[in-house]
Structure formats: C-alpha cells, structure tokens
PDB file of C-alpha atoms in Angstrom:
ATOM      1  CA  UNK V   1      43.884 106.304 276.501  1.00 47.00           C
ATOM      2  CA  UNK V   2      45.842 102.821 277.577  1.00 47.00           C
ATOM      3  CA  UNK V   3      47.982 103.076 274.360  1.00 54.00           C
ATOM      4  CA  UNK V   4      49.013 106.717 275.167  1.00 58.00           C
ATOM      5  CA  UNK V   5      49.944 105.788 278.493  1.00 66.00           C
ATOM      6  CA  UNK V   6      51.726 102.666 277.341  1.00 64.00           C
ATOM      7  CA  UNK V   7      53.813 104.923 275.079  1.00 77.00           C
ATOM      8  CA  UNK V   8      54.466 107.422 277.829  1.00 83.00           C
ATOM      9  CA  UNK V   9      55.893 104.578 280.095  1.00 84.00           C
ATOM     10  CA  UNK V  10      58.402 103.605 277.214  1.00 83.00           C
ATOM     11  CA  UNK V  11      60.011 106.796 277.148  1.00 86.00           C
ATOM     12  CA  UNK V  12      63.624 106.618 278.743  1.00 85.00           C
ATOM     13  CA  UNK V  13      62.942 109.552 281.204  1.00 90.00           C
ATOM     14  CA  UNK V  14      59.760 107.531 282.860  1.00 90.00           C
ATOM     15  CA  UNK V  15      61.849 104.441 283.298  1.00 88.00           C
ATOM     16  CA  UNK V  16      64.387 106.321 285.573  1.00 92.00           C
ATOM     17  CA  UNK V  17      61.538 108.021 287.792  1.00 94.00           C
ATOM     18  CA  UNK V  18      61.023 106.922 291.073  1.00 94.00           C
ATOM     19  CA  UNK V  19      57.993 104.895 291.748  1.00 95.00           C
ATOM     20  CA  UNK V  20      56.192 107.587 293.182  1.00 95.00           C
ATOM     21  CA  UNK V  21      57.259 109.791 290.441  1.00 94.00           C
ATOM     22  CA  UNK V  22      55.742 107.320 287.962  1.00 93.00           C
ATOM     23  CA  UNK V  23      52.497 106.899 289.717  1.00 93.00           C
ATOM     24  CA  UNK V  24      52.106 111.022 290.107  1.00 94.00           C
ATOM     25  CA  UNK V  25      53.201 111.364 286.354  1.00 93.00           C
ATOM     26  CA  UNK V  26      50.486 108.447 285.296  1.00 91.00           C
ATOM     27  CA  UNK V  27      47.617 110.052 287.384  1.00 92.00           C
ATOM     28  CA  UNK V  28      48.210 113.626 286.643  1.00 93.00           C
ATOM     29  CA  UNK V  29      49.287 113.885 283.171  1.00 92.00           C
ATOM     30  CA  UNK V  30      46.467 114.964 280.382  1.00 92.00           C
ATOM     31  CA  UNK V  31      46.571 113.092 277.383  1.00 90.00           C
ATOM     32  CA  UNK V  32      45.426 114.678 273.899  1.00 90.00           C
ATOM     33  CA  UNK V  33      45.075 112.922 270.436  1.00 91.00           C
ATOM     34  CA  UNK V  34      45.201 115.784 267.690  1.00 93.00           C
ATOM     35  CA  UNK V  35      44.455 115.564 264.117  1.00 93.00           C
ATOM     36  CA  UNK V  36      47.004 116.867 261.436  1.00 89.00           C
ATOM     37  CA  UNK V  37      47.387 120.606 261.153  1.00 88.00           C
ATOM     38  CA  UNK V  38      45.586 121.323 264.396  1.00 92.00           C
ATOM     39  CA  UNK V  39      46.640 124.291 266.173  1.00 93.00           C
ATOM     40  CA  UNK V  40      46.968 123.301 269.941  1.00 93.00           C
ATOM     41  CA  UNK V  41      48.650 126.779 271.189  1.00 94.00           C
ATOM     42  CA  UNK V  42      48.067 130.187 270.241  1.00 93.00           C
ATOM     43  CA  UNK V  43      50.442 133.302 270.743  1.00 90.00           C
ATOM     44  CA  UNK V  44      49.689 134.966 274.279  1.00 89.00           C
ATOM     45  CA  UNK V  45      47.950 131.931 275.438  1.00 92.00           C
ATOM     46  CA  UNK V  46      48.546 130.857 279.185  1.00 90.00           C
ATOM     47  CA  UNK V  47      49.824 127.314 279.067  1.00 91.00           C
ATOM     48  CA  UNK V  48      48.449 124.730 281.632  1.00 91.00           C
ATOM     49  CA  UNK V  49      51.561 122.703 281.721  1.00 93.00           C
ATOM     50  CA  UNK V  50      54.474 121.257 279.765  1.00 94.00           C
ATOM     51  CA  UNK V  51      53.953 119.756 276.616  1.00 94.00           C
ATOM     52  CA  UNK V  52      55.467 116.254 275.689  1.00 93.00           C
ATOM     53  CA  UNK V  53      55.272 114.839 272.130  1.00 93.00           C
ATOM     54  CA  UNK V  54      54.414 111.077 272.417  1.00 92.00           C
ATOM     55  CA  UNK V  55      53.619 110.250 268.720  1.00 91.00           C
ATOM     56  CA  UNK V  56      53.869 112.399 265.676  1.00 91.00           C
ATOM     57  CA  UNK V  57      55.378 116.037 265.511  1.00 90.00           C
ATOM     58  CA  UNK V  58      54.344 119.463 266.613  1.00 94.00           C
ATOM     59  CA  UNK V  59      55.618 122.646 264.696  1.00 90.00           C
ATOM     60  CA  UNK V  60      56.487 125.772 266.587  1.00 90.00           C
ATOM     61  CA  UNK V  61      56.049 128.854 264.268  1.00 88.00           C
ATOM     62  CA  UNK V  62      55.877 132.641 264.235  1.00 85.00           C
ATOM     63  CA  UNK V  63      53.542 134.754 261.882  1.00 81.00           C
ATOM     64  CA  UNK V  64      54.903 138.207 260.542  1.00 73.00           C
ATOM     65  CA  UNK V  65      53.139 141.404 260.166  1.00 66.00           C
ATOM     66  CA  UNK V  66      52.170 140.436 256.624  1.00 72.00           C
ATOM     67  CA  UNK V  67      50.712 137.154 257.660  1.00 75.00           C
ATOM     68  CA  UNK V  68      53.670 134.845 256.400  1.00 76.00           C
ATOM     69  CA  UNK V  69      54.408 131.801 258.723  1.00 80.00           C
ATOM     70  CA  UNK V  70      58.092 130.721 259.363  1.00 80.00           C
ATOM     71  CA  UNK V  71      58.955 127.674 261.553  1.00 82.00           C
ATOM     72  CA  UNK V  72      60.879 128.430 264.545  1.00 83.00           C
ATOM     73  CA  UNK V  73      61.403 124.696 265.665  1.00 85.00           C
ATOM     74  CA  UNK V  74      59.685 121.339 265.883  1.00 86.00           C
ATOM     75  CA  UNK V  75      58.959 119.091 268.598  1.00 91.00           C
ATOM     76  CA  UNK V  76      59.860 115.148 267.980  1.00 88.00           C
ATOM     77  CA  UNK V  77      58.470 112.117 269.920  1.00 89.00           C
ATOM     78  CA  UNK V  78      59.985 111.959 273.241  1.00 88.00           C
ATOM     79  CA  UNK V  79      60.830 115.887 273.459  1.00 89.00           C
ATOM     80  CA  UNK V  80      59.456 118.473 275.440  1.00 91.00           C
ATOM     81  CA  UNK V  81      58.427 121.891 274.380  1.00 92.00           C
ATOM     82  CA  UNK V  82      60.863 124.323 276.045  1.00 89.00           C
ATOM     83  CA  UNK V  83      58.704 127.240 275.390  1.00 90.00           C
ATOM     84  CA  UNK V  84      56.032 125.618 277.629  1.00 92.00           C
ATOM     85  CA  UNK V  85      58.626 125.074 280.028  1.00 91.00           C
ATOM     86  CA  UNK V  86      59.674 128.919 280.115  1.00 89.00           C
ATOM     87  CA  UNK V  87      56.088 129.842 280.451  1.00 90.00           C
ATOM     88  CA  UNK V  88      55.665 127.352 283.240  1.00 90.00           C
ATOM     89  CA  UNK V  89      58.491 128.255 285.372  1.00 90.00           C
ATOM     90  CA  UNK V  90      58.456 132.119 284.685  1.00 88.00           C
ATOM     91  CA  UNK V  91      54.674 132.594 284.468  1.00 87.00           C
ATOM     92  CA  UNK V  92      54.647 133.964 281.104  1.00 89.00           C
ATOM     93  CA  UNK V  93      52.221 133.669 278.036  1.00 90.00           C
ATOM     94  CA  UNK V  94      53.231 131.232 275.038  1.00 92.00           C
ATOM     95  CA  UNK V  95      55.120 133.407 272.503  1.00 89.00           C
ATOM     96  CA  UNK V  96      54.403 131.634 269.344  1.00 90.00           C
ATOM     97  CA  UNK V  97      52.037 129.271 267.720  1.00 92.00           C
ATOM     98  CA  UNK V  98      52.119 125.394 267.797  1.00 95.00           C
ATOM     99  CA  UNK V  99      50.287 123.160 265.330  1.00 94.00           C
ATOM    100  CA  UNK V 100      50.423 119.528 264.508  1.00 94.00           C
ATOM    101  CA  UNK V 101      52.143 118.284 261.371  1.00 86.00           C
ATOM    102  CA  UNK V 102      50.236 114.866 261.275  1.00 88.00           C
ATOM    103  CA  UNK V 103      47.992 113.077 263.773  1.00 92.00           C
ATOM    104  CA  UNK V 104      49.936 113.680 266.867  1.00 93.00           C
ATOM    105  CA  UNK V 105      49.563 112.414 270.604  1.00 92.00           C
ATOM    106  CA  UNK V 106      50.710 114.989 273.287  1.00 93.00           C
ATOM    107  CA  UNK V 107      50.935 114.590 277.107  1.00 92.00           C
ATOM    108  CA  UNK V 108      50.201 117.932 279.132  1.00 93.00           C
ATOM    109  CA  UNK V 109      51.988 117.587 282.454  1.00 94.00           C
ATOM    110  CA  UNK V 110      50.352 120.270 284.642  1.00 95.00           C
ATOM    111  CA  UNK V 111      52.375 123.074 286.195  1.00 93.00           C
ATOM    112  CA  UNK V 112      52.433 122.077 289.735  1.00 94.00           C
ATOM    113  CA  UNK V 113      53.053 118.401 288.713  1.00 95.00           C
ATOM    114  CA  UNK V 114      56.291 119.190 286.433  1.00 95.00           C
ATOM    115  CA  UNK V 115      57.681 121.618 288.975  1.00 94.00           C
ATOM    116  CA  UNK V 116      57.238 118.904 291.883  1.00 95.00           C
ATOM    117  CA  UNK V 117      58.813 116.140 289.367  1.00 95.00           C
ATOM    118  CA  UNK V 118      61.772 118.561 288.453  1.00 94.00           C
ATOM    119  CA  UNK V 119      62.394 119.462 292.069  1.00 94.00           C
ATOM    120  CA  UNK V 120      62.871 115.563 293.119  1.00 94.00           C
ATOM    121  CA  UNK V 121      63.534 113.623 289.989  1.00 95.00           C
ATOM    122  CA  UNK V 122      66.847 113.848 288.121  1.00 95.00           C
ATOM    123  CA  UNK V 123      65.658 112.413 284.773  1.00 93.00           C
ATOM    124  CA  UNK V 124      63.033 115.378 284.616  1.00 94.00           C
ATOM    125  CA  UNK V 125      66.028 117.553 285.334  1.00 93.00           C
ATOM    126  CA  UNK V 126      67.981 115.900 282.675  1.00 93.00           C
ATOM    127  CA  UNK V 127      65.095 115.944 280.169  1.00 90.00           C
ATOM    128  CA  UNK V 128      64.656 119.764 280.844  1.00 91.00           C
ATOM    129  CA  UNK V 129      68.394 120.609 280.385  1.00 89.00           C
ATOM    130  CA  UNK V 130      68.524 118.320 277.274  1.00 87.00           C
ATOM    131  CA  UNK V 131      65.227 119.860 275.691  1.00 86.00           C
ATOM    132  CA  UNK V 132      66.835 123.293 276.291  1.00 84.00           C
ATOM    133  CA  UNK V 133      69.981 122.212 274.505  1.00 82.00           C
ATOM    134  CA  UNK V 134      68.120 120.782 271.629  1.00 81.00           C
ATOM    135  CA  UNK V 135      66.201 124.036 271.076  1.00 78.00           C
ATOM    136  CA  UNK V 136      69.254 126.329 271.278  1.00 73.00           C
ATOM    137  CA  UNK V 137      70.934 124.429 268.638  1.00 69.00           C
ATOM    138  CA  UNK V 138      68.218 124.141 266.305  1.00 70.00           C
ATOM    139  CA  UNK V 139      67.331 127.972 266.692  1.00 68.00           C
ATOM    140  CA  UNK V 140      70.879 128.651 266.101  1.00 65.00           C
ATOM    141  CA  UNK V 141      70.964 126.607 262.729  1.00 65.00           C
ATOM    142  CA  UNK V 142      67.784 128.268 261.648  1.00 64.00           C
ATOM    143  CA  UNK V 143      69.246 131.757 262.159  1.00 63.00           C
ATOM    144  CA  UNK V 144      72.256 130.507 260.170  1.00 58.00           C
ATOM    145  CA  UNK V 145      70.094 129.529 257.422  1.00 57.00           C
ATOM    146  CA  UNK V 146      67.873 132.742 257.630  1.00 56.00           C
ATOM    147  CA  UNK V 147      71.083 134.887 257.527  1.00 50.00           C
ATOM    148  CA  UNK V 148      73.351 132.752 255.368  1.00 49.00           C
ATOM    149  CA  UNK V 149      71.105 130.980 252.847  1.00 62.00           C
ATOM    150  CA  UNK V 150      68.674 132.233 250.002  1.00 79.00           C
ATOM    151  CA  UNK V 151      65.439 130.823 249.621  1.00 83.00           C
ATOM    152  CA  UNK V 152      66.669 128.566 247.090  1.00 86.00           C
ATOM    153  CA  UNK V 153      69.278 127.117 249.228  1.00 85.00           C
ATOM    154  CA  UNK V 154      67.090 127.019 252.205  1.00 84.00           C
ATOM    155  CA  UNK V 155      64.495 125.013 250.226  1.00 89.00           C
ATOM    156  CA  UNK V 156      67.199 122.500 249.063  1.00 89.00           C
ATOM    157  CA  UNK V 157      68.532 122.077 252.479  1.00 84.00           C
ATOM    158  CA  UNK V 158      64.933 121.493 253.909  1.00 85.00           C
ATOM    159  CA  UNK V 159      64.190 118.898 251.127  1.00 89.00           C
ATOM    160  CA  UNK V 160      67.470 117.078 252.121  1.00 86.00           C
ATOM    161  CA  UNK V 161      66.809 117.033 255.477  1.00 78.00           C
ATOM    162  CA  UNK V 162      63.161 116.374 256.034  1.00 81.00           C
ATOM    163  CA  UNK V 163      62.742 113.625 253.093  1.00 84.00           C
ATOM    164  CA  UNK V 164      62.122 110.155 254.350  1.00 82.00           C
ATOM    165  CA  UNK V 165      64.803 107.435 253.887  1.00 80.00           C
ATOM    166  CA  UNK V 166      63.234 106.599 250.393  1.00 86.00           C
ATOM    167  CA  UNK V 167      63.434 110.261 249.238  1.00 87.00           C
ATOM    168  CA  UNK V 168      60.040 111.234 249.539  1.00 90.00           C
ATOM    169  CA  UNK V 169      58.169 114.346 251.404  1.00 89.00           C
ATOM    170  CA  UNK V 170      54.523 114.436 251.866  1.00 88.00           C
ATOM    171  CA  UNK V 171      54.021 118.449 251.913  1.00 88.00           C
ATOM    172  CA  UNK V 172      52.435 121.025 249.943  1.00 89.00           C
ATOM    173  CA  UNK V 173      53.657 124.113 248.440  1.00 90.00           C
ATOM    174  CA  UNK V 174      51.831 126.266 250.879  1.00 88.00           C
ATOM    175  CA  UNK V 175      53.340 124.288 253.802  1.00 86.00           C
ATOM    176  CA  UNK V 176      56.793 124.662 252.587  1.00 88.00           C
ATOM    177  CA  UNK V 177      56.119 128.396 252.145  1.00 87.00           C
ATOM    178  CA  UNK V 178      55.056 128.608 255.907  1.00 81.00           C
ATOM    179  CA  UNK V 179      58.080 126.763 257.070  1.00 80.00           C
ATOM    180  CA  UNK V 180      60.422 129.014 255.097  1.00 82.00           C
ATOM    181  CA  UNK V 181      58.774 132.063 256.011  1.00 76.00           C
ATOM    182  CA  UNK V 182      57.899 133.046 252.195  1.00 82.00           C
ATOM    183  CA  UNK V 183      55.127 133.094 249.784  1.00 85.00           C
ATOM    184  CA  UNK V 184      53.891 129.833 247.752  1.00 87.00           C
ATOM    185  CA  UNK V 185      54.626 131.626 244.579  1.00 91.00           C
ATOM    186  CA  UNK V 186      58.256 131.753 245.520  1.00 90.00           C
ATOM    187  CA  UNK V 187      58.310 127.935 246.462  1.00 91.00           C
ATOM    188  CA  UNK V 188      56.345 126.955 243.213  1.00 92.00           C
ATOM    189  CA  UNK V 189      59.174 128.849 241.049  1.00 92.00           C
ATOM    190  CA  UNK V 190      62.041 127.185 242.917  1.00 93.00           C
ATOM    191  CA  UNK V 191      60.496 123.887 242.711  1.00 94.00           C
ATOM    192  CA  UNK V 192      59.819 124.416 238.758  1.00 93.00           C
ATOM    193  CA  UNK V 193      63.449 124.911 238.603  1.00 93.00           C
ATOM    194  CA  UNK V 194      64.303 121.861 240.477  1.00 94.00           C
ATOM    195  CA  UNK V 195      62.192 119.781 238.303  1.00 94.00           C
ATOM    196  CA  UNK V 196      63.642 121.191 235.226  1.00 94.00           C
ATOM    197  CA  UNK V 197      66.999 120.170 236.209  1.00 93.00           C
ATOM    198  CA  UNK V 198      65.606 116.701 237.546  1.00 94.00           C
ATOM    199  CA  UNK V 199      66.568 117.160 241.174  1.00 93.00           C
ATOM    200  CA  UNK V 200      62.973 116.480 242.171  1.00 93.00           C
ATOM    201  CA  UNK V 201      59.651 115.066 240.802  1.00 94.00           C
ATOM    202  CA  UNK V 202      56.590 116.989 242.480  1.00 93.00           C
ATOM    203  CA  UNK V 203      53.056 115.370 242.967  1.00 90.00           C
ATOM    204  CA  UNK V 204      49.937 116.329 244.505  1.00 89.00           C
ATOM    205  CA  UNK V 205      50.967 117.068 248.121  1.00 88.00           C
ATOM    206  CA  UNK V 206      54.247 115.300 247.507  1.00 91.00           C
ATOM    207  CA  UNK V 207      57.893 115.840 246.444  1.00 94.00           C
ATOM    208  CA  UNK V 208      60.299 112.861 245.483  1.00 94.00           C
ATOM    209  CA  UNK V 209      64.144 113.506 245.594  1.00 92.00           C
ATOM    210  CA  UNK V 210      65.758 112.329 242.428  1.00 92.00           C
ATOM    211  CA  UNK V 211      69.219 113.880 242.686  1.00 91.00           C
ATOM    212  CA  UNK V 212      70.350 114.709 246.073  1.00 90.00           C
ATOM    213  CA  UNK V 213      73.756 115.299 245.102  1.00 89.00           C
ATOM    214  CA  UNK V 214      72.530 118.032 242.966  1.00 89.00           C
ATOM    215  CA  UNK V 215      70.389 119.507 245.708  1.00 89.00           C
ATOM    216  CA  UNK V 216      73.761 119.268 247.912  1.00 87.00           C
ATOM    217  CA  UNK V 217      75.470 121.379 245.251  1.00 88.00           C
ATOM    218  CA  UNK V 218      72.490 124.072 245.600  1.00 87.00           C
ATOM    219  CA  UNK V 219      73.275 124.298 249.347  1.00 79.00           C
ATOM    220  CA  UNK V 220      77.067 124.396 249.031  1.00 77.00           C
ATOM    221  CA  UNK V 221      77.780 126.141 245.877  1.00 72.00           C
ATOM    222  CA  UNK V 222      76.775 129.613 246.890  1.00 55.00           C
TER     223      UNK V 222
END
C-alpha cells in the first residue's frame, strides 16, 4: 500500500494540489494491484469513480457482435480514464471493457471526492482537460488507421509504435488480433510474410523487429 501511495505522490498533478487536497486524495483514493490480462471494468458497469494508472497499462477495448475485440485506447502511467470521468460527471454506465496489459497498479478516486477536487483544485481541472485531449487524439489516430490502412499496414504500424527501444515486443498473435480487431489467422499470415521478408523474427509470445525501414515502407508505400 505504501509503495502505491508513494507512486501517487510523485505524479505531477499531486504536487500542485493544496495541502487539503493532498490529504483528501490520500485518504479517499482506493488502490488496486491487478494481475496481467485482468478485466477490471465491463461494458455496462456502473463505475465508482475515476481510474488513474500508477504503474503498468490499461487497455480499453470494444467487442463486436462476432466476438472480435478491437483496442480503442490505452491508459498509461499518470493518465486517467476519460471514459470513467464521463460516467462520473454524467451518471452513465461504462461504454467499453478495460483490462490490464501487464501487472498494473490503479488508483480509483471515488465520485464525490473527484468532483470536489475538480471543483477546487486547478491541477485536477488541468489533468481532466489534458486526459480528454489525449483521448481525442488517440481515437482520431485509430480511426484514421481503421479507415485508411489495411490490416498489413496497421500491423506494421503497431509493431513500430509499440516495440521497446531494443526492438522487441512481448505479445501473442491472439493479443495482436484483439488490438487490431481481426482474427489470429489473419495476424499469423501477415507475420509469416514479415518473417519471410526478414522484417521481424517471431518467438513464443514475442516479436523482434529486424528491419524497421522495411516495416515503415509497408505503412507508407500503399
């Protein structure tokens, strides 16, 4: 518990709170340590407050009528879930599913507390507007990809954006399919093509980028 509280106190918005705001936040926030791939919110669920990621990452996704998943956005450390804010301020049910991508620590700020902080603390107002701006940008970026790129191009772009600095990405073909809203078979076929061209090397639950320029050409040479 103390390590999670310490993480919260190091976030930029916390340091700009008034002393009363800091005390209220530390006393009222609920802390959850979640395992990888754990679903923490379901579509249609009534939320209890605003969700902020302290460590790890949350994935917000939809599920189509045929059961395919598609990632809507991610919530990174220090970011707050705008969908939960929308539910909080407008008394709505949560419109999607949320799951962890890795071991993740989350702070849930109860409805009444967040509203009170938002009313009196400029740093919480700034955090709210900033989070909304990030969400709009990411959703527009994803829409551009959905409408403008084929699965091959979207996969290449995903690998380039999500790989670590060492060029590796720990992810399964099923997880890739869920992110991109397609089937595992489609992802397997595309990855086989990338491997044949020496763009990537695949392993069990991992992908290593070998030729980022080649992957970039997949995205740009449509």
